[in-house]
Tab-separated table of N, CA and C in Angstrom:
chain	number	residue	atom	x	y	z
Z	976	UNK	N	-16.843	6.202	-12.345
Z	976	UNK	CA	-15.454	6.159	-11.959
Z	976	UNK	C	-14.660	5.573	-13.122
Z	977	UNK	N	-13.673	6.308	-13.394
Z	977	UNK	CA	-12.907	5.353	-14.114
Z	977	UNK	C	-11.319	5.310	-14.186
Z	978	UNK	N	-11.132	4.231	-13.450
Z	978	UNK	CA	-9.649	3.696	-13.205
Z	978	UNK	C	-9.294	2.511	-14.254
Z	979	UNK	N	-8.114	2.780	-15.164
Z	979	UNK	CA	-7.499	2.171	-15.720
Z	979	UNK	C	-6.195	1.623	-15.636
Z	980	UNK	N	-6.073	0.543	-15.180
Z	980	UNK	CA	-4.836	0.214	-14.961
Z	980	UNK	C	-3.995	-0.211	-16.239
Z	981	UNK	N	-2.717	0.087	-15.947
Z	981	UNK	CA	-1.822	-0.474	-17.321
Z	981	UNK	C	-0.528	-0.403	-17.174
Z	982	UNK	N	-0.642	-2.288	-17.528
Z	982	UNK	CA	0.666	-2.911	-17.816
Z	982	UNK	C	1.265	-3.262	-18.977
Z	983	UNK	N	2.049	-2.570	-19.874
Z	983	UNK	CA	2.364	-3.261	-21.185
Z	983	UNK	C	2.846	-4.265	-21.119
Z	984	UNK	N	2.356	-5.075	-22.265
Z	984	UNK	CA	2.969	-6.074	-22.604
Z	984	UNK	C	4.482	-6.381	-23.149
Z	985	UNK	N	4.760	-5.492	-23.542
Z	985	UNK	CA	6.079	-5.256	-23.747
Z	985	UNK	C	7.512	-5.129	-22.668
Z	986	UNK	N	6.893	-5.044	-21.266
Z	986	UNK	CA	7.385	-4.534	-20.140
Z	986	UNK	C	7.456	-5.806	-19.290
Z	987	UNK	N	8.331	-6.193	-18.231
Z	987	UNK	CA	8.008	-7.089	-17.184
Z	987	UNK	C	6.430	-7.492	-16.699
Z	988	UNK	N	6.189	-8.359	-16.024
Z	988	UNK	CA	5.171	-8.607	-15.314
Z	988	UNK	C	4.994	-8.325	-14.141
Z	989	UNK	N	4.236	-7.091	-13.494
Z	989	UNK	CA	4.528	-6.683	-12.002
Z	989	UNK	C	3.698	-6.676	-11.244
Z	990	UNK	N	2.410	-7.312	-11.843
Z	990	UNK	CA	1.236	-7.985	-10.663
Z	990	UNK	C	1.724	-8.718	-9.852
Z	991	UNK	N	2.566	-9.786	-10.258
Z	991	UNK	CA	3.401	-10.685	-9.232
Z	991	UNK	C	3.703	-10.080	-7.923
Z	992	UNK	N	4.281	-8.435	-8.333
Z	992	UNK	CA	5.222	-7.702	-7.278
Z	992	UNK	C	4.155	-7.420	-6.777
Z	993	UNK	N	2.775	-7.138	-6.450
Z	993	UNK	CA	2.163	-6.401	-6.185
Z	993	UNK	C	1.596	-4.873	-6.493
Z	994	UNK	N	2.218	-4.432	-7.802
Z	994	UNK	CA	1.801	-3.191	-8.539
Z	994	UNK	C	1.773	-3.655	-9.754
Z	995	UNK	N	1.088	-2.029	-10.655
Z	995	UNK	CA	0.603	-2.416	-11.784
Z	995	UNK	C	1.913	-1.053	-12.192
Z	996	UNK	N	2.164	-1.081	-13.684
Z	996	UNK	CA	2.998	0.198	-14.122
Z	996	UNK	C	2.547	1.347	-13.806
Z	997	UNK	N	1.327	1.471	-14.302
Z	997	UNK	CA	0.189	2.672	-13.783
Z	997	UNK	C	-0.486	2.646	-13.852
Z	998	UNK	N	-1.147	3.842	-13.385
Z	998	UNK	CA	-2.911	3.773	-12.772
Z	998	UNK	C	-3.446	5.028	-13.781
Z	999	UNK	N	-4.292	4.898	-14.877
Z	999	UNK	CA	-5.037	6.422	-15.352
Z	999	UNK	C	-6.228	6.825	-15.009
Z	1000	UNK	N	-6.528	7.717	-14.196
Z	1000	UNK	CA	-7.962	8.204	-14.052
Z	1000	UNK	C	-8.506	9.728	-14.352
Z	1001	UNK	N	-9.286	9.979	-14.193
Z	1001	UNK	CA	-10.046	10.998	-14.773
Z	1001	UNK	C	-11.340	11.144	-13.803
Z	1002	UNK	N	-11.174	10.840	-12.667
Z	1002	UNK	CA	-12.519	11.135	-11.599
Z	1002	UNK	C	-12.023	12.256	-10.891
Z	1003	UNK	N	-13.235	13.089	-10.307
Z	1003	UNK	CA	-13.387	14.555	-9.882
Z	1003	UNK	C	-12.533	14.145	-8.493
Z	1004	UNK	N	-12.931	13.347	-7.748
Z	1004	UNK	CA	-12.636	13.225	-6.370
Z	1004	UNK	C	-11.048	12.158	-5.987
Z	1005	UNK	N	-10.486	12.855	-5.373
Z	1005	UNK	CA	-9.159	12.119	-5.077
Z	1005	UNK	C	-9.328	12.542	-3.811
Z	1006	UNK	N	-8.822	11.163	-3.083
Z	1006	UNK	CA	-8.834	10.575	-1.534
Z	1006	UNK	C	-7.406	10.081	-1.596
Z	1007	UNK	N	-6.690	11.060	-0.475
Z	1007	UNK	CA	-5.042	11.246	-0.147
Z	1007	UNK	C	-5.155	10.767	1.149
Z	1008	UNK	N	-4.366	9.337	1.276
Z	1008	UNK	CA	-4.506	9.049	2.606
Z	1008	UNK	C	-3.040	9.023	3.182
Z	1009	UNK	N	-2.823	9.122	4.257
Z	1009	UNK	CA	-1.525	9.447	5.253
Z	1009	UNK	C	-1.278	8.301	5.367
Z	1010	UNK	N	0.103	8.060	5.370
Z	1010	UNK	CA	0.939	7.120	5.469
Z	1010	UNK	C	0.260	5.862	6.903
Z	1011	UNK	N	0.279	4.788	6.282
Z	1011	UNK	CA	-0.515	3.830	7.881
Z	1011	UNK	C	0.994	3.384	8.299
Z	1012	UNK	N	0.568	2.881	9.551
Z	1012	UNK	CA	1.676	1.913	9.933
Z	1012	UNK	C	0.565	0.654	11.084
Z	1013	UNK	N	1.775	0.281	11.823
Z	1013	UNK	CA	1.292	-1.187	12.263
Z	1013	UNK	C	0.773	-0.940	13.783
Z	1014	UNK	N	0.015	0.504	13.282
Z	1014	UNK	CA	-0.585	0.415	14.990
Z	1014	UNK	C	-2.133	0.106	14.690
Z	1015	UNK	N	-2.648	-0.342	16.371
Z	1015	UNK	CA	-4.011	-0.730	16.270
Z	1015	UNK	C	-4.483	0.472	17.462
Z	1016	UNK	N	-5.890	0.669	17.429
Z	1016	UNK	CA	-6.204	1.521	18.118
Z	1016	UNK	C	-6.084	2.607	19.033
Z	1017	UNK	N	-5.568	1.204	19.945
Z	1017	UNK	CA	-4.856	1.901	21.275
Z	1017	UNK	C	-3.719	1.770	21.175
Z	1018	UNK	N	-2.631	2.518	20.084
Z	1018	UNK	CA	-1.647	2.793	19.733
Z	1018	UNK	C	-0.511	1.512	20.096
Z	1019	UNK	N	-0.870	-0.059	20.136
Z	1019	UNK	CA	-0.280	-0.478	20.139
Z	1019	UNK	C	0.605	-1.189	18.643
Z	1020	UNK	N	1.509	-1.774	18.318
Z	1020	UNK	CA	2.397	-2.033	17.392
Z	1020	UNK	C	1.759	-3.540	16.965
Z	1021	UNK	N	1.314	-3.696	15.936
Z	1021	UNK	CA	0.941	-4.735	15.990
Z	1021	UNK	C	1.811	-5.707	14.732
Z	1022	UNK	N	2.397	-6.656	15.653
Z	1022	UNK	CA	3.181	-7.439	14.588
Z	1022	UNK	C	4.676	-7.728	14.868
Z	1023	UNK	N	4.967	-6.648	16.245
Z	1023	UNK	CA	5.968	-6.854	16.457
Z	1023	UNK	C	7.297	-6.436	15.406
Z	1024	UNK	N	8.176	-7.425	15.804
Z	1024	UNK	CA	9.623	-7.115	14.575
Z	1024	UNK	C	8.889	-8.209	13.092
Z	1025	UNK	N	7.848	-8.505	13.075
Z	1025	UNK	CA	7.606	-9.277	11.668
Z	1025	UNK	C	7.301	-8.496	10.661
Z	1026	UNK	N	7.902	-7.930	9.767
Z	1026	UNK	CA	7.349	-6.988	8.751
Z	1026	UNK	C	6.531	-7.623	7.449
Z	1027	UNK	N	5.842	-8.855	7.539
Z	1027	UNK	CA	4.696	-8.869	7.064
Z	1027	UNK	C	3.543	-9.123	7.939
Z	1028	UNK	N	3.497	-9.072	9.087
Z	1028	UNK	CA	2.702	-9.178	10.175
Z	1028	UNK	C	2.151	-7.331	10.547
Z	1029	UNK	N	3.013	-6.755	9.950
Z	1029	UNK	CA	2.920	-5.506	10.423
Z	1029	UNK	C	2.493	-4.449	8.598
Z	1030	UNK	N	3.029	-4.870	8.362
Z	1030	UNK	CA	2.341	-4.717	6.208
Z	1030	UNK	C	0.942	-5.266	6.502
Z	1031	UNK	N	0.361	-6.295	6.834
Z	1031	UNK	CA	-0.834	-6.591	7.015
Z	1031	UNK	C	-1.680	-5.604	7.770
Z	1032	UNK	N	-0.839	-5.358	9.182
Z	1032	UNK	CA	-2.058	-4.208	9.296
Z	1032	UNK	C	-1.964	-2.887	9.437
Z	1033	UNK	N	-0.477	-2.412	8.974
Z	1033	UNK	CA	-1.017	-0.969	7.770
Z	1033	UNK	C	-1.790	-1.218	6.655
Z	1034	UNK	N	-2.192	-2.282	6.110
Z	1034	UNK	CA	-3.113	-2.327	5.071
Z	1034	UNK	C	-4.373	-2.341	5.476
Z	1035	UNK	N	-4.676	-2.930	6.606
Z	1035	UNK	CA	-6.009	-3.258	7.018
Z	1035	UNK	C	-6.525	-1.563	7.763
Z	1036	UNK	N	-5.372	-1.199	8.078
Z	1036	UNK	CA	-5.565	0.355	9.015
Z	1036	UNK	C	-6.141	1.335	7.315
Z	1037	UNK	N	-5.022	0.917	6.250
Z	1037	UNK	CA	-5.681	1.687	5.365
Z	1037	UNK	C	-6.959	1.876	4.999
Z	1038	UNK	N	-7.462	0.066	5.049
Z	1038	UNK	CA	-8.526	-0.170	4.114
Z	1038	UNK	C	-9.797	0.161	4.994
Z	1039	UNK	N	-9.743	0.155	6.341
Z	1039	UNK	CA	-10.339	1.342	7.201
Z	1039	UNK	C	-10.634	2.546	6.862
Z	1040	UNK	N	-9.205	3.225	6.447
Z	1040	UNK	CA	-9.568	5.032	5.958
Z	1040	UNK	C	-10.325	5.081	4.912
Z	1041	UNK	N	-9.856	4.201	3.935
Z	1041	UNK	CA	-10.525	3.908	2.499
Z	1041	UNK	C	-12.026	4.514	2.719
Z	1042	UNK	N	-12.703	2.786	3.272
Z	1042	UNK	CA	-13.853	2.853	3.963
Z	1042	UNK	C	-14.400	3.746	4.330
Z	1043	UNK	N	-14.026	4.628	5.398
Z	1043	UNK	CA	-14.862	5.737	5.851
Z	1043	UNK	C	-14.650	6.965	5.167
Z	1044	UNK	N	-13.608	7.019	3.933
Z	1044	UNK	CA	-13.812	7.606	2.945
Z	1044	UNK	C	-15.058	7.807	1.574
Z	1045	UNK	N	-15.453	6.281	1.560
Z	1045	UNK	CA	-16.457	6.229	0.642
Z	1045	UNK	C	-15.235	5.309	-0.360
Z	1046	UNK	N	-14.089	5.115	-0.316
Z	1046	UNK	CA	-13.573	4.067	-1.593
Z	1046	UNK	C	-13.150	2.979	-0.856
Z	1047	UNK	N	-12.484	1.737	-1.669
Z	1047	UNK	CA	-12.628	0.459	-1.709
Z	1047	UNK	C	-10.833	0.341	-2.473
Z	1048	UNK	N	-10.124	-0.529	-1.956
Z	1048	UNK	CA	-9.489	-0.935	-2.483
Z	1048	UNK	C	-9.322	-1.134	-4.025
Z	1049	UNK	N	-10.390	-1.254	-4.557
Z	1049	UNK	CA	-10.383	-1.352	-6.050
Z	1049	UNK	C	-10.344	0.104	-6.716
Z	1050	UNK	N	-10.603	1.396	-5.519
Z	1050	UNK	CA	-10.467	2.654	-6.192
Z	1050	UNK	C	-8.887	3.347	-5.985
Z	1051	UNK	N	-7.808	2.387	-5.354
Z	1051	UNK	CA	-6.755	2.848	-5.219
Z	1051	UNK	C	-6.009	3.318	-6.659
Z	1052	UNK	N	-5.759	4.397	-6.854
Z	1052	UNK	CA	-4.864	4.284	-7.876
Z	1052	UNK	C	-3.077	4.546	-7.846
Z	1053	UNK	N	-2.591	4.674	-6.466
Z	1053	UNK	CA	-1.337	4.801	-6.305
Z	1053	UNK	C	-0.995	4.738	-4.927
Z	1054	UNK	N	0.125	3.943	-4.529
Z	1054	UNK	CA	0.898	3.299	-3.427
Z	1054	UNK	C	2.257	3.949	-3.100
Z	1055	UNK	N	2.487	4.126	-1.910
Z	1055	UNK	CA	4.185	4.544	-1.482
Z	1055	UNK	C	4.528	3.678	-0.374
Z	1056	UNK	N	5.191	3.007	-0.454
Z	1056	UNK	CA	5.378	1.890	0.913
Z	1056	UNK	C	6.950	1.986	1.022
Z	1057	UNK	N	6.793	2.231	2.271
Z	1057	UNK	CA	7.994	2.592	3.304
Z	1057	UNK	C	8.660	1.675	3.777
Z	1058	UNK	N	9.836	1.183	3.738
Z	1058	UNK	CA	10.420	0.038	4.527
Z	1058	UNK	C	11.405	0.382	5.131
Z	1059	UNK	N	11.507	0.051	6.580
Z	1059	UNK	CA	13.245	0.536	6.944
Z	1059	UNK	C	13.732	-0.564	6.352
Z	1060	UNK	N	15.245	0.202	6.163
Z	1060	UNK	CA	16.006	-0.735	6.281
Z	1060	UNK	C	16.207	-2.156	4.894
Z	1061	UNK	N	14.998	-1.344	3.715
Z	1061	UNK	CA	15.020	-2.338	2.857
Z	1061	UNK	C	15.906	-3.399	2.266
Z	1062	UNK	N	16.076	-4.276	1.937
Z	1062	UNK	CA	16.723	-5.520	1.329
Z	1062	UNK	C	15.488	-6.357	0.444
Z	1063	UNK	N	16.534	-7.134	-0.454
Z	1063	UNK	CA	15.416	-8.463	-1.157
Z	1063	UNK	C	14.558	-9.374	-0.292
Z	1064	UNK	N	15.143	-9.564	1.081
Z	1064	UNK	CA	14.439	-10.342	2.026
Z	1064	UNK	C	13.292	-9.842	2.299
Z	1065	UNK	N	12.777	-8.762	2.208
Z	1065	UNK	CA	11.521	-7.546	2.417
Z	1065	UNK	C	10.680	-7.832	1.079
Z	1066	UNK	N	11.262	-8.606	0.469
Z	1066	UNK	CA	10.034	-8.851	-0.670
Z	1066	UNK	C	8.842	-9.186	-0.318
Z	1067	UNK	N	9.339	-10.331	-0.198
Z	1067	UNK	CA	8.297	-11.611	0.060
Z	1067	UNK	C	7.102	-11.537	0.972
Z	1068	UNK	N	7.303	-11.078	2.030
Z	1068	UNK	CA	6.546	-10.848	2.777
Z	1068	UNK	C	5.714	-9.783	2.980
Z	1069	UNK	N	6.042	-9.087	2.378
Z	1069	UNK	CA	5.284	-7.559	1.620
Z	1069	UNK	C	4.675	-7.810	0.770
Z	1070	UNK	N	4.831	-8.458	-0.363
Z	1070	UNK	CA	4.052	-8.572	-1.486
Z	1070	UNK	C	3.036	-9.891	-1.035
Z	1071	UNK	N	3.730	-10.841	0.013
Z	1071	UNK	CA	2.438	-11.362	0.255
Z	1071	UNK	C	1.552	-10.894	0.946
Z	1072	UNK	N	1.471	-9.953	1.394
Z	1072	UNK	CA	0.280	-9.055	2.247
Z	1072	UNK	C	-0.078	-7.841	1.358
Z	1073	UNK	N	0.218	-7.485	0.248
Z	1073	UNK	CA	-0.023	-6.418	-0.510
Z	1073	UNK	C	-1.387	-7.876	-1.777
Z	1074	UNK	N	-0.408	-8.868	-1.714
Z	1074	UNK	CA	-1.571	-10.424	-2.462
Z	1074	UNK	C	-2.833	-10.197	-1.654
Z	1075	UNK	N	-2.671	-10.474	-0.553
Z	1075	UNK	CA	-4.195	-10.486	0.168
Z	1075	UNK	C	-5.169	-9.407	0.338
Z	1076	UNK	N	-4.363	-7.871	0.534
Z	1076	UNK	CA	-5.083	-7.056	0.514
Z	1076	UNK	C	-5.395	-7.087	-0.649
Z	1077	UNK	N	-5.111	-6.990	-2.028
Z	1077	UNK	CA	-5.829	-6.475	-3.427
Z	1077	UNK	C	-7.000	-7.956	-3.709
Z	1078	UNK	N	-6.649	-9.090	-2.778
Z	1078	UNK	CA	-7.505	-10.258	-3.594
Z	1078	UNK	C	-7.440	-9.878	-5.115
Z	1079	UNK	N	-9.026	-10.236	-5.833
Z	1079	UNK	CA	-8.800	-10.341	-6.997
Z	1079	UNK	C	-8.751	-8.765	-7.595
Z	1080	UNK	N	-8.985	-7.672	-7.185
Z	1080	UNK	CA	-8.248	-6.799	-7.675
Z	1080	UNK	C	-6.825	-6.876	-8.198
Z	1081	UNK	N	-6.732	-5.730	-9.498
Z	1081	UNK	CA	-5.728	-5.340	-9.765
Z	1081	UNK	C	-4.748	-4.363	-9.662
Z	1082	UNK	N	-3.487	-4.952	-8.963
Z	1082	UNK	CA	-2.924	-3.579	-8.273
Z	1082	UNK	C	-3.063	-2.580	-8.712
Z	1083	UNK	N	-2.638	-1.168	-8.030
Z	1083	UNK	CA	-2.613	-0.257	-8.419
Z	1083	UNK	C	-0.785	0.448	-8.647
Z	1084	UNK	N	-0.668	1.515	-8.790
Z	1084	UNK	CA	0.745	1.551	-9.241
Z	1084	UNK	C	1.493	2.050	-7.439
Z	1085	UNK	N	2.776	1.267	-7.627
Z	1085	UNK	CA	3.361	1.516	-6.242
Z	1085	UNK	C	4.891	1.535	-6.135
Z	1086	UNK	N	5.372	2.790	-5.573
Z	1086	UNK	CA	6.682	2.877	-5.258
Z	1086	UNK	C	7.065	2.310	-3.898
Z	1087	UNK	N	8.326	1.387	-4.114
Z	1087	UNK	CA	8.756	0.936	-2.644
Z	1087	UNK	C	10.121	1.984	-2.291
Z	1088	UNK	N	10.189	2.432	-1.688
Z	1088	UNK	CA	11.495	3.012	-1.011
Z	1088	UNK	C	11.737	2.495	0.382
Z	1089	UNK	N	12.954	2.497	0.083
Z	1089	UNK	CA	13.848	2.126	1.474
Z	1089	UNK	C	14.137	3.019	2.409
Z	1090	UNK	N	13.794	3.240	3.817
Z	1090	UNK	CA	13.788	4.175	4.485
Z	1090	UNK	C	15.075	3.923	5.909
Z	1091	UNK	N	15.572	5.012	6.719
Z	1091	UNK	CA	16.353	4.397	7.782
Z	1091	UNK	C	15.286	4.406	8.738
Z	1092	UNK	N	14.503	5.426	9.247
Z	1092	UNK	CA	13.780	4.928	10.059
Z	1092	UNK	C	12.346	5.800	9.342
Z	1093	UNK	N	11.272	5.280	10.713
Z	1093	UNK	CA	10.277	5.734	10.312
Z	1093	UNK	C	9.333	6.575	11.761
Z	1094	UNK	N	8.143	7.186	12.359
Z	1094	UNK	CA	8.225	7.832	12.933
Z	1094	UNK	C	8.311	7.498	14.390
Z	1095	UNK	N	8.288	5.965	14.483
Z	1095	UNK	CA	8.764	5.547	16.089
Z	1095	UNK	C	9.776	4.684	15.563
Z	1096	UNK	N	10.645	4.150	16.702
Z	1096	UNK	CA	11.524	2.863	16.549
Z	1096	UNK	C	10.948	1.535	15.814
Z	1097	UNK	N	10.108	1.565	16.416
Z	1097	UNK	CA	9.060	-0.059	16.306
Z	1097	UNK	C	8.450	-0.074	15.003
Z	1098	UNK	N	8.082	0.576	14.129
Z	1098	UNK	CA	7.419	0.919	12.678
Z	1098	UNK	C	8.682	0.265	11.862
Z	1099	UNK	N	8.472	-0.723	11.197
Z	1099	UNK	CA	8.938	-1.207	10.316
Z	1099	UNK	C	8.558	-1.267	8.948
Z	1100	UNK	N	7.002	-0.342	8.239
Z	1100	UNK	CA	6.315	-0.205	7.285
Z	1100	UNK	C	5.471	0.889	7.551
Z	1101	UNK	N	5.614	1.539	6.556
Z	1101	UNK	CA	4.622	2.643	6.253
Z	1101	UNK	C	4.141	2.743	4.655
Z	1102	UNK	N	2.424	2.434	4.701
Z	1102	UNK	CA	2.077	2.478	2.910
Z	1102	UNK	C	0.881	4.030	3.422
Z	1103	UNK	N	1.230	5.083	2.236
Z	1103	UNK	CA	0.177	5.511	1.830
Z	1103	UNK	C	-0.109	5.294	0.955
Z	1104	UNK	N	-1.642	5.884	0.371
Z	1104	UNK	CA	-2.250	5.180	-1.112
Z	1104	UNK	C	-3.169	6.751	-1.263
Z	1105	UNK	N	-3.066	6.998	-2.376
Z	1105	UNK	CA	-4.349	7.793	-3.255
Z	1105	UNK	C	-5.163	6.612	-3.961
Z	1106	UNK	N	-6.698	7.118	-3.734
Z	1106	UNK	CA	-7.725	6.952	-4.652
Z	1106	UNK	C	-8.354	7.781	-5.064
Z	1107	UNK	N	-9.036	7.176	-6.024
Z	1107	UNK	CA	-10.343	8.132	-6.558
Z	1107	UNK	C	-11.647	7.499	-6.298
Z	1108	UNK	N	-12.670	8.691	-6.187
Z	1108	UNK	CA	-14.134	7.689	-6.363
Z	1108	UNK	C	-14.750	8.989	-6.916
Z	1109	UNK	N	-16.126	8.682	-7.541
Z	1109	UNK	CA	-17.042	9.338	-7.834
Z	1109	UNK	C	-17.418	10.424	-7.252
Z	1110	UNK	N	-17.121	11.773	-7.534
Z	1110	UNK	CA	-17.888	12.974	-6.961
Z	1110	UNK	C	-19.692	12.964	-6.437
């Protein structure tokens, strides 16, 4: 596998944010996963109106698909995370649940867009992610 991440030095620092500038790879197999949100099983909302309570487990719903994909968080190479309703107040609490999911991984590259809504009322976050892993 080989994922290269890269941040110039010349450029801001955006591990902080939770992404890297970009992601380069060159593996046969790419794993396209559908947008998660903050439901748990039995289609309940989990997290309520807290949108890092609910970033936590579209991540954890991801790192599920990952999983039964055959990749790992460390094979992510690109992020789209959905926010209604975005503002600066949506930082913080996003990027601290985007901190926990990567642990010591290094992000991968990620667009945030601001959305009005998303596909129920109650969804306050939606991340999809591409990876790669080994053919």
């Amino acid at each position: 596998m080989s994922r290269k991440v890269i941040n110039p030095a010349a450029l801001y620092e955006s591990t902080a944010y939770g992404f890297s500038h970009a992601v380069a790879s060159n593996c046969a197999t790419l794993v396209h996963c559908s947008g998660q949100v903050a439901w748990d099983k039995d289609h309940q909302v989990v997290g309520g109106g807290d949108l890092g309570a609910q970033a936590r487990q579209a991540l954890a719903n991801l790192k599920t698909v990952l999983a039964e994909a055959g990749a790992g968080v460390e094979d992510i190479v690109r992020l789209r995370t959905y926010v209604v309703n975005h503002n600066p107040d949506c930082l913080a609490p996003v990027g601290q649940a985007l901190a926990e999911f990567y642990g010591d991984v290094m992000p991968a590259a990620n667009t945030w867009i601001g959305v009005q809504a998303l596909a129920l009322p109650d969804f306050l976050i939606e991340i999809e992610a591409t990876a790669q892993i080994d053919a």
